[in-house]
Amino acid sequence: MRTLNDFPVTQKWPAQHPDRLQLYSLPTPNGVKVSIMLEETGLPYEPHLVSFDSNDQLSPEFLSLNPNNKIPAILDPNGPGGQPLALFESGAILLYLADKTGQLLPQDAAARYHTTQWLMFQMGGIGPMFGQLGFFHKFAGKDYEDKRPRDRYVAESRRLLKVLDDRLQDRSWIMGEDYTIADIAIFPWVNNLIGFYGAGELVHIDQFPHLLRTLDTFRNRPAVQRGLTIPARV
């Protein structure tokens, strides 16, 4: 039977609590999805900071866990069948943790698939589009004289924000009254867009009141407030 010590990633980030789920991450929108999920479910875990400043994500140890060199990734010592499970991709991790804990994903088959579709909406649309907008508004792309690339992502981000605002017009959360992994996937990205990226005015975020209402509720959840800072930057 394999143990955590059989995984090379634990050589770079030794487990102080080998009986707990190991989280390898950074407090980015994708990273905090998983830390928020773990805080919401109460599942014991041990976080490890993957520092992009020192290229931790390119180390052989991390690549042995995620060959795509992206965060987050997890190593669960108590995976299916009692065997350790290594997993990457934040959406896959959210689904796994929901199944493992029986929380934040409907048991009804139709509602489960509807929740999953909104998770995929974030993975395929919100994350990539907001991320590109961040590049052209805050990072190196902001110095490009040609603003057509930026404006293309502004327009697409606004379209996605309207989809969310319309969805939330008569709902407390994406799936209605129940808070789910769809919300945990989506709202860190909305929060990042108008916070860290500073693009709220650019996308006219005030035109999406239902979305802002739900974002405020999301931010006020204690588990969210904790998860947004995990792993702590050093």
XYZ file of N, CA and C in Angstrom:
702
model
N 0.838 -1.198 0.000
C 0.000 0.000 0.000
C 0.872 1.248 0.000
N 0.565 2.189 -0.890
C 1.354 3.402 -1.005
C 1.071 4.344 0.159
N 2.079 5.154 0.493
C 1.928 6.198 1.495
C 2.335 7.524 0.862
N 2.156 8.616 1.607
C 2.532 9.923 1.072
C 4.012 9.985 0.724
N 4.838 9.267 1.461
C 6.275 9.296 1.218
C 6.664 8.727 -0.145
N 5.733 8.010 -0.785
C 6.003 7.465 -2.104
C 5.835 8.509 -3.205
N 5.341 9.695 -2.853
C 5.100 10.750 -3.841
C 6.237 11.778 -3.754
N 6.958 12.022 -4.848
C 8.105 12.950 -4.820
C 7.775 14.342 -4.305
N 6.511 14.793 -4.469
C 6.163 16.144 -4.043
C 6.384 16.331 -2.546
N 6.282 15.246 -1.773
C 6.447 15.371 -0.326
C 7.915 15.543 0.069
N 8.829 15.341 -0.870
C 10.246 15.605 -0.573
C 10.527 17.102 -0.509
N 9.813 17.860 -1.322
C 9.984 19.321 -1.328
C 9.089 19.983 -0.294
N 7.903 19.417 -0.101
C 6.954 19.936 0.890
C 6.602 18.804 1.850
N 7.433 18.535 2.847
C 7.160 17.425 3.775
C 5.834 17.613 4.505
N 5.132 16.531 4.686
C 3.841 16.571 5.380
C 4.071 16.516 6.886
N 3.660 17.548 7.587
C 3.703 17.541 9.041
C 2.551 16.729 9.620
N 1.495 16.612 8.833
C 0.312 15.848 9.241
C -0.045 14.890 8.103
N 0.662 13.786 7.983
C 0.478 12.889 6.837
C -0.889 12.222 6.766
N -1.669 12.334 7.827
C -3.019 11.769 7.796
C -4.027 12.729 7.166
N -3.603 13.965 6.887
C -4.500 14.972 6.339
C -4.290 15.129 4.829
N -5.318 15.629 4.169
C -5.207 15.980 2.765
C -4.163 17.085 2.611
N -3.303 16.947 1.621
C -2.244 17.920 1.365
C -2.652 18.819 0.199
N -2.607 20.134 0.432
C -2.968 21.116 -0.585
C -1.716 21.866 -1.020
N -1.470 21.907 -2.312
C -0.335 22.622 -2.898
C -0.920 23.746 -3.744
N -0.721 25.002 -3.308
C -1.506 26.058 -3.922
C -0.885 27.424 -3.701
N -1.638 28.433 -4.086
C -1.282 29.837 -3.977
C -2.610 30.586 -3.923
N -2.718 31.684 -3.163
C -4.013 32.373 -3.058
C -4.361 33.206 -4.297
N -4.573 32.508 -5.412
C -5.077 33.089 -6.654
C -6.536 32.660 -6.800
N -7.275 33.189 -7.789
C -8.671 32.754 -7.932
C -8.839 31.242 -8.062
N -7.982 30.596 -8.842
C -8.088 29.142 -8.953
C -7.654 28.449 -7.673
N -6.626 28.972 -7.046
C -6.124 28.347 -5.828
C -7.107 28.402 -4.681
N -7.732 29.567 -4.488
C -8.605 29.700 -3.321
C -9.927 28.970 -3.482
N -10.269 28.565 -4.698
C -11.452 27.717 -4.844
C -11.335 26.508 -3.907
N -10.163 25.890 -3.911
C -9.991 24.657 -3.151
C -9.859 24.945 -1.660
N -9.125 25.983 -1.285
C -9.010 26.288 0.144
C -10.367 26.697 0.723
N -11.165 27.440 -0.043
C -12.509 27.778 0.422
C -13.355 26.516 0.567
N -13.274 25.635 -0.418
C -14.031 24.382 -0.347
C -13.636 23.580 0.883
N -12.359 23.498 1.156
C -11.891 22.748 2.326
C -12.359 23.400 3.620
N -12.326 24.729 3.660
C -12.808 25.424 4.854
C -14.313 25.243 5.029
N -15.048 25.264 3.935
C -16.503 25.094 4.014
C -16.872 23.695 4.507
N -16.159 22.689 4.053
C -16.521 21.312 4.392
C -15.981 20.878 5.745
N -14.930 21.554 6.235
C -14.324 21.152 7.503
C -13.404 19.957 7.384
N -13.056 19.566 6.169
C -12.156 18.437 5.971
C -10.742 18.825 6.411
N -10.100 18.053 7.293
C -8.743 18.406 7.735
C -7.761 18.405 6.564
N -6.920 19.426 6.501
C -5.940 19.503 5.408
C -4.721 20.280 5.863
N -3.665 20.131 5.091
C -2.412 20.825 5.357
C -2.009 21.590 4.096
N -1.966 22.936 4.169
C -1.634 23.718 2.974
C -0.133 23.914 2.806
N 0.298 23.933 1.552
C 1.690 24.198 1.203
C 1.710 25.285 0.125
N 2.501 26.311 0.335
C 2.610 27.407 -0.623
C 3.508 27.004 -1.785
N 2.991 27.118 -2.987
C 3.771 26.909 -4.204
C 4.133 28.299 -4.726
N 5.357 28.725 -4.500
C 5.762 30.092 -4.818
C 6.152 30.220 -6.281
N 5.420 31.054 -7.004
C 5.788 31.312 -8.391
C 7.037 32.193 -8.458
N 7.294 32.970 -7.406
C 8.481 33.824 -7.393
C 9.757 33.007 -7.474
N 9.737 31.812 -6.909
C 10.911 30.936 -6.964
C 10.698 29.755 -7.915
N 9.655 29.852 -8.760
C 9.374 28.831 -9.776
C 9.148 27.444 -9.178
N 8.521 27.410 -8.011
C 8.205 26.116 -7.412
C 7.374 25.243 -8.342
N 6.522 25.897 -9.142
C 5.611 25.144 -10.006
C 6.351 24.405 -11.125
N 7.612 24.769 -11.347
C 8.417 24.119 -12.383
C 9.386 23.081 -11.815
N 9.354 22.896 -10.510
C 10.262 21.937 -9.881
C 9.851 20.509 -10.245
N 10.809 19.593 -10.313
C 10.466 18.195 -10.620
C 9.464 17.617 -9.628
N 9.570 18.033 -8.376
C 8.650 17.500 -7.363
C 7.210 17.916 -7.657
N 7.012 19.200 -8.012
C 5.642 19.628 -8.292
C 5.150 19.053 -9.606
N 6.018 18.986 -10.604
C 5.619 18.427 -11.896
C 5.251 16.954 -11.788
N 5.782 16.273 -10.778
C 5.395 14.873 -10.581
C 3.939 14.772 -10.136
N 3.422 15.856 -9.573
C 2.027 15.901 -9.118
C 1.133 16.487 -10.198
N 1.596 17.552 -10.838
C 0.843 18.186 -11.915
C 1.780 18.490 -13.078
N 1.773 17.674 -14.110
C 2.665 17.914 -15.245
C 2.350 19.187 -16.008
N 1.188 19.784 -15.740
C 0.801 21.041 -16.384
C 1.302 22.255 -15.610
N 2.051 22.051 -14.556
C 2.692 23.086 -13.730
C 1.764 24.241 -13.333
N 0.540 23.909 -12.962
C -0.400 24.916 -12.480
C -0.901 24.531 -11.095
N -1.289 25.557 -10.318
C -1.940 25.292 -9.027
C -3.437 25.449 -9.219
N -4.230 24.817 -8.351
C -3.861 24.005 -7.193
C -3.732 22.533 -7.571
N -3.184 21.776 -6.629
C -3.142 20.322 -6.726
C -3.279 19.779 -5.311
N -3.754 18.554 -5.216
C -3.913 17.943 -3.892
C -3.339 16.537 -3.889
N -3.033 16.082 -2.697
C -2.638 14.691 -2.468
C -3.423 14.239 -1.243
N -4.368 13.340 -1.468
C -5.234 12.866 -0.392
C -4.759 11.493 0.068
N -4.282 11.366 1.319
C -3.812 10.064 1.801
C -4.944 9.052 1.949
N -6.177 9.552 1.982
C -7.344 8.686 2.170
C -8.273 8.793 0.967
N -7.740 8.437 -0.186
C -8.513 8.498 -1.408
C -9.415 7.285 -1.579
N -9.978 7.098 -2.767
C -10.856 5.953 -3.023
C -10.178 4.627 -2.696
N -10.896 3.765 -2.014
C -10.343 2.472 -1.641
C -9.280 2.550 -0.569
N -9.188 3.710 0.112
C -8.179 3.870 1.154
C -6.789 4.120 0.631
N -6.661 4.332 -0.702
C -5.360 4.568 -1.309
C -5.133 6.064 -1.502
N -3.875 6.538 -1.464
C -3.606 7.949 -1.732
C -4.042 8.321 -3.143
N -4.539 9.546 -3.282
C -4.979 10.042 -4.580
C -4.347 11.404 -4.847
N -3.656 11.531 -5.970
C -3.111 12.802 -6.422
C -4.037 13.363 -7.487
N -4.315 14.663 -7.416
C -5.284 15.254 -8.335
C -4.921 16.706 -8.610
N -5.055 17.109 -9.881
C -4.901 18.522 -10.231
C -6.112 18.967 -11.042
N -6.165 20.262 -11.372
C -7.294 20.963 -11.989
C -8.357 21.273 -10.933
N -8.563 22.576 -10.720
C -9.424 23.014 -9.619
C -10.850 22.499 -9.745
N -11.391 22.444 -10.963
C -12.748 21.944 -11.122
C -12.868 20.482 -10.742
N -11.887 19.677 -11.158
C -11.886 18.258 -10.805
C -11.755 18.083 -9.291
N -10.939 18.931 -8.665
C -10.755 18.838 -7.216
C -12.043 19.189 -6.483
N -12.753 20.221 -6.951
C -14.025 20.580 -6.317
C -15.028 19.430 -6.402
N -15.110 18.793 -7.556
C -16.016 17.658 -7.704
C -15.617 16.508 -6.788
N -14.321 16.251 -6.702
C -13.837 15.174 -5.844
C -14.161 15.448 -4.380
N -13.896 16.665 -3.930
C -14.143 16.994 -2.528
C -15.632 16.988 -2.210
N -16.451 17.401 -3.156
C -17.898 17.349 -2.945
C -18.358 15.908 -2.788
N -17.830 15.027 -3.625
C -18.193 13.612 -3.518
C -17.646 12.998 -2.228
N -16.438 13.368 -1.876
C -15.798 12.791 -0.689
C -16.550 13.158 0.585
N -17.020 14.394 0.650
C -17.666 14.883 1.876
C -19.190 14.822 1.818
N -19.743 14.638 0.632
C -21.199 14.671 0.497
C -21.778 16.058 0.691
N -20.976 17.085 0.386
C -21.406 18.463 0.618
C -21.278 19.307 -0.648
N -22.154 20.303 -0.746
C -22.052 21.383 -1.732
C -22.226 20.941 -3.185
N -22.832 19.767 -3.367
C -23.201 19.284 -4.692
C -24.482 18.477 -4.532
N -25.549 18.848 -5.239
C -26.829 18.156 -5.041
C -26.719 16.652 -5.284
N -27.506 15.906 -4.551
C -27.569 14.466 -4.746
C -28.497 14.097 -5.897
N -29.513 14.916 -6.126
C -30.404 14.685 -7.255
C -29.609 14.755 -8.558
N -29.803 13.783 -9.441
C -28.974 13.665 -10.638
C -29.080 14.892 -11.541
N -30.302 15.364 -11.795
C -30.476 16.510 -12.683
C -29.829 17.761 -12.088
N -30.062 17.998 -10.799
C -29.476 19.177 -10.144
C -27.958 19.077 -10.111
N -27.445 17.862 -9.984
C -25.992 17.660 -9.982
C -25.394 18.080 -11.329
N -26.044 17.657 -12.404
C -25.532 18.029 -13.729
C -25.689 19.519 -13.992
N -26.770 20.110 -13.518
C -26.946 21.546 -13.688
C -25.877 22.333 -12.923
N -25.533 21.855 -11.736
C -24.453 22.493 -10.977
C -23.126 22.343 -11.711
N -22.890 21.157 -12.241
C -21.649 20.901 -12.973
C -21.540 21.783 -14.206
N -22.665 22.061 -14.869
C -22.588 22.906 -16.062
C -22.122 24.316 -15.706
N -22.548 24.818 -14.534
C -22.094 26.150 -14.130
C -20.640 26.123 -13.685
N -20.191 25.007 -13.131
C -18.770 24.849 -12.839
C -17.971 24.920 -14.132
N -18.441 24.233 -15.180
C -17.748 24.255 -16.467
C -17.828 25.632 -17.130
N -18.916 26.343 -16.887
C -19.041 27.717 -17.371
C -17.913 28.583 -16.817
N -17.597 28.391 -15.553
C -16.474 29.129 -14.976
C -15.151 28.669 -15.567
N -14.960 27.373 -15.658
C -13.687 26.835 -16.135
C -13.405 27.228 -17.584
N -14.454 27.168 -18.423
C -14.254 27.417 -19.838
C -14.408 28.861 -20.264
N -15.118 29.676 -19.461
C -15.383 31.048 -19.851
C -14.832 32.087 -18.903
N -15.350 32.101 -17.694
C -14.988 33.166 -16.755
C -13.489 33.198 -16.468
N -12.913 32.061 -16.132
C -11.492 32.037 -15.795
C -10.612 32.526 -16.933
N -10.702 31.922 -18.124
C -9.858 32.371 -19.228
C -10.087 33.826 -19.641
N -11.351 34.247 -19.716
C -11.633 35.607 -20.181
C -11.214 36.650 -19.154
N -11.565 36.437 -17.878
C -11.151 37.387 -16.848
C -9.627 37.426 -16.736
N -8.997 36.274 -16.871
C -7.537 36.226 -16.789
C -6.876 37.036 -17.897
N -7.420 36.934 -19.115
C -6.861 37.717 -20.223
C -7.109 39.209 -20.017
N -8.281 39.540 -19.500
C -8.554 40.945 -19.207
C -7.563 41.466 -18.172
N -7.262 40.657 -17.163
C -6.276 41.061 -16.170
C -4.916 41.318 -16.786
N -4.524 40.480 -17.744
C -3.228 40.663 -18.410
C -3.175 41.991 -19.155
N -4.238 42.298 -19.892
C -4.219 43.504 -20.725
C -4.552 44.770 -19.937
N -5.107 44.626 -18.744
C -5.452 45.808 -17.958
C -4.434 46.096 -16.854
N -3.883 45.052 -16.230
C -3.027 45.253 -15.062
C -1.564 44.893 -15.309
N -1.330 43.888 -16.117
C 0.034 43.374 -16.256
C 0.680 43.871 -17.548
N 1.568 43.093 -18.152
C 2.382 43.570 -19.267
C 1.549 44.103 -20.425
N 0.389 43.501 -20.648
C -0.430 43.917 -21.782
C -0.949 45.335 -21.699
N -0.920 45.913 -20.514
C -1.454 47.276 -20.361
C -0.625 48.291 -21.128
N 0.624 47.947 -21.460
C 1.505 48.877 -22.162
C 1.361 48.796 -23.676
N 0.547 47.878 -24.162
C 0.333 47.774 -25.607
C -0.458 48.981 -26.091
N 0.014 49.624 -27.130
C -0.700 50.781 -27.659
C -2.042 50.379 -28.276
N -2.061 49.240 -28.925
C -3.283 48.754 -29.557
C -4.214 48.203 -28.472
N -5.327 48.869 -28.244
C -6.249 48.477 -27.175
C -7.337 47.507 -27.651
N -7.262 47.087 -28.899
C -8.289 46.163 -29.387
C -8.285 44.818 -28.647
N -7.127 44.233 -28.346
C -7.170 42.992 -27.557
C -7.825 43.192 -26.196
N -7.454 44.273 -25.497
C -8.064 44.542 -24.194
C -9.573 44.710 -24.326
N -9.987 45.497 -25.323
C -11.408 45.776 -25.479
C -12.188 44.517 -25.836
N -11.547 43.594 -26.550
C -12.215 42.340 -26.872
C -12.527 41.563 -25.593
N -11.562 41.533 -24.653
C -11.778 40.805 -23.401
C -12.698 41.568 -22.455
N -12.687 42.884 -22.532
C -13.660 43.659 -21.753
C -15.076 43.308 -22.198
N -15.299 43.286 -23.510
C -16.628 42.997 -24.033
C -17.078 41.597 -23.648
N -16.186 40.624 -23.764
C -16.555 39.254 -23.432
C -16.768 39.086 -21.931
N -15.964 39.761 -21.129
C -16.151 39.698 -19.676
C -17.490 40.310 -19.279
N -17.856 41.417 -19.916
C -19.151 42.034 -19.630
C -20.294 41.093 -20.016
N -20.145 40.400 -21.133
C -21.175 39.454 -21.544
C -21.357 38.353 -20.500
N -20.224 37.840 -20.004
C -20.283 36.782 -18.988
C -20.864 37.308 -17.678
N -20.523 38.518 -17.309
C -21.074 39.118 -16.099
C -22.592 39.272 -16.207
N -23.061 39.618 -17.406
C -24.509 39.749 -17.594
C -25.202 38.389 -17.483
N -24.557 37.340 -17.996
C -25.112 35.995 -17.838
C -25.310 35.686 -16.351
N -24.295 36.006 -15.558
C -24.383 35.763 -14.123
C -25.434 36.648 -13.463
N -25.463 37.913 -13.830
C -26.416 38.840 -13.219
C -27.852 38.413 -13.528
N -28.086 38.000 -14.762
C -29.427 37.531 -15.123
C -29.786 36.266 -14.336
N -28.824 35.388 -14.182
C -29.070 34.145 -13.449
C -29.447 34.429 -11.994
N -28.818 35.450 -11.422
C -28.997 35.741 -10.001
C -30.138 36.717 -9.716
N -30.854 37.107 -10.727
C -31.925 38.091 -10.543
C -32.963 37.628 -9.532
N -33.295 36.347 -9.581
C -34.302 35.826 -8.655
C -33.777 34.629 -7.868
N -32.465 34.607 -7.645
C -31.840 33.513 -6.906
C -30.853 34.066 -5.893
N -30.710 33.372 -4.776
C -29.684 33.747 -3.801
C -28.301 33.325 -4.264
N -28.240 32.148 -4.904
C -26.980 31.586 -5.391
C -27.194 31.067 -6.807
N -26.135 30.629 -7.437
C -26.231 30.166 -8.817
C -27.291 29.082 -8.978
N -27.386 28.183 -8.011
C -28.346 27.086 -8.101
C -29.637 27.354 -7.329
N -29.842 28.573 -6.893
C -31.069 28.899 -6.178
C -30.793 29.244 -4.733
N -31.437 28.529 -3.805
C -31.223 28.798 -2.386
C -30.017 28.045 -1.831
N -29.526 27.062 -2.576
C -28.421 26.230 -2.094
C -27.081 26.720 -2.625
N -26.172 26.948 -1.726
C -24.774 27.316 -2.021
C -24.036 26.053 -2.449
N -23.336 26.111 -3.581
C -22.709 24.913 -4.138
C -21.302 25.202 -4.638
N -20.687 24.156 -5.188
C -19.358 24.317 -5.775
C -19.377 25.273 -6.966
N -20.537 25.482 -7.592
C -20.611 26.464 -8.680
C -20.275 27.857 -8.164
N -20.801 28.213 -6.995
C -20.504 29.515 -6.388
C -19.044 29.601 -5.965
N -18.533 28.505 -5.417
C -17.139 28.494 -4.961
C -16.184 28.646 -6.138
N -16.591 28.162 -7.315
C -15.761 28.316 -8.507
C -15.844 29.717 -9.093
N -17.041 30.282 -9.121
C -17.274 31.533 -9.848
C -16.852 32.777 -9.076
N -17.221 32.871 -7.811
C -17.084 34.159 -7.138
C -15.655 34.574 -6.788
N -14.708 33.661 -6.586
C -13.329 34.140 -6.447
C -12.830 34.877 -7.689
N -13.317 34.478 -8.860
C -12.915 35.159 -10.090
C -13.572 36.531 -10.213
N -14.835 36.633 -9.842
C -15.496 37.943 -9.864
C -14.828 38.871 -8.852
N -14.546 38.341 -7.683
C -13.875 39.115 -6.640
C -12.511 39.614 -7.116
N -11.784 38.748 -7.812
C -10.455 39.097 -8.304
C -10.530 40.139 -9.419
N -11.534 40.029 -10.261
C -11.677 40.955 -11.381
C -11.794 42.398 -10.907
N -12.611 42.615 -9.884
C -12.828 43.992 -9.431
C -11.918 44.370 -8.273
N -11.218 43.379 -7.700
C -10.289 43.635 -6.608
C -8.868 43.719 -7.114
N -8.215 42.578 -7.201
C -6.800 42.535 -7.583
C -6.546 43.114 -8.979
N -7.408 42.795 -9.936
C -7.229 43.333 -11.291
C -7.638 44.793 -11.397
N -8.473 45.257 -10.480
C -8.905 46.652 -10.507
C -9.686 47.017 -11.755
N -10.476 46.075 -12.258
C -11.164 46.287 -13.529
C -12.654 46.564 -13.352
N -13.085 46.863 -12.137
C -14.503 47.094 -11.895
C -15.064 48.231 -12.729
N -14.375 49.347 -12.763
C -14.854 50.488 -13.544
C -14.805 50.179 -15.036
N -13.787 49.463 -15.447
C -13.614 49.135 -16.856
C -14.788 48.299 -17.388
N -15.279 47.364 -16.579
C -16.392 46.511 -17.014
C -17.748 47.048 -16.554
N -17.743 48.233 -15.912
C -18.981 48.841 -15.402
C -19.719 47.861 -14.484
N -19.008 47.428 -13.457
C -19.542 46.397 -12.572
C -20.814 46.847 -11.872
N -21.002 48.160 -11.717
C -22.206 48.662 -11.051
C -23.480 48.370 -11.845
N -23.339 47.956 -13.094
C -24.497 47.616 -13.906
C -25.003 46.195 -13.653
N -24.366 45.505 -12.713
C -24.727 44.117 -12.422
C -25.071 43.967 -10.930
N -26.187 44.577 -10.498
C -26.496 44.651 -9.060
C -26.772 43.294 -8.416
N -27.376 42.376 -9.128
C -27.680 41.070 -8.544
C -26.393 40.287 -8.292
N -25.479 40.419 -9.204
C -24.175 39.781 -9.045
C -23.424 40.374 -7.860
N -23.451 41.689 -7.732
C -22.754 42.342 -6.624
C -23.378 41.961 -5.285
N -24.694 41.838 -5.249
C -25.359 41.419 -4.015
C -24.871 40.050 -3.566
N -24.800 39.117 -4.501
C -24.376 37.766 -4.150
C -22.888 37.724 -3.832
N -22.098 38.503 -4.542
C -20.673 38.580 -4.232
C -20.458 39.058 -2.803
N -21.223 40.051 -2.375
C -21.112 40.562 -1.010
C -21.460 39.472 0.008
N -22.495 38.701 -0.269
C -22.860 37.594 0.610
C -21.753 36.550 0.653
N -21.188 36.267 -0.499
C -20.077 35.308 -0.585
C -18.890 35.769 0.258
N -18.509 37.017 0.100
C -17.356 37.555 0.829
C -17.546 37.508 2.348
N -18.789 37.560 2.789
C -19.073 37.592 4.224
C -19.130 36.223 4.872
N -19.011 35.171 4.094
C -18.987 33.832 4.680
C -17.649 33.628 5.402
N -17.652 33.189 6.655
C -16.392 32.996 7.388
C -15.420 32.064 6.683
N -15.919 30.982 6.099
C -15.031 30.046 5.412
C -14.376 30.700 4.202
N -15.103 31.568 3.524
C -14.541 32.292 2.382
C -13.448 33.242 2.857
N -13.724 33.964 3.928
C -12.734 34.910 4.435
C -11.441 34.205 4.831
N -11.560 33.012 5.394
C -10.355 32.245 5.731
C -9.682 31.717 4.463
N -10.482 31.140 3.587
C -9.929 30.491 2.415
C -9.224 31.436 1.462
N -9.648 32.684 1.407
C -9.030 33.646 0.504
C -7.578 33.952 0.833
N -7.126 33.579 2.008
C -5.736 33.870 2.422
C -4.890 32.612 2.572
N -5.396 31.470 2.074
C -4.701 30.184 2.252
C -4.299 29.639 0.895
N -3.020 29.188 0.785
C -1.916 29.252 1.751
C -1.420 30.684 1.940
N -0.968 30.989 3.128
C -0.476 32.322 3.419
C 0.796 32.606 2.620
N 0.859 33.790 2.024
C 2.083 34.205 1.336
C 3.150 34.530 2.375
N 4.384 34.233 2.042
C 5.481 34.527 2.978
C 6.407 35.571 2.380
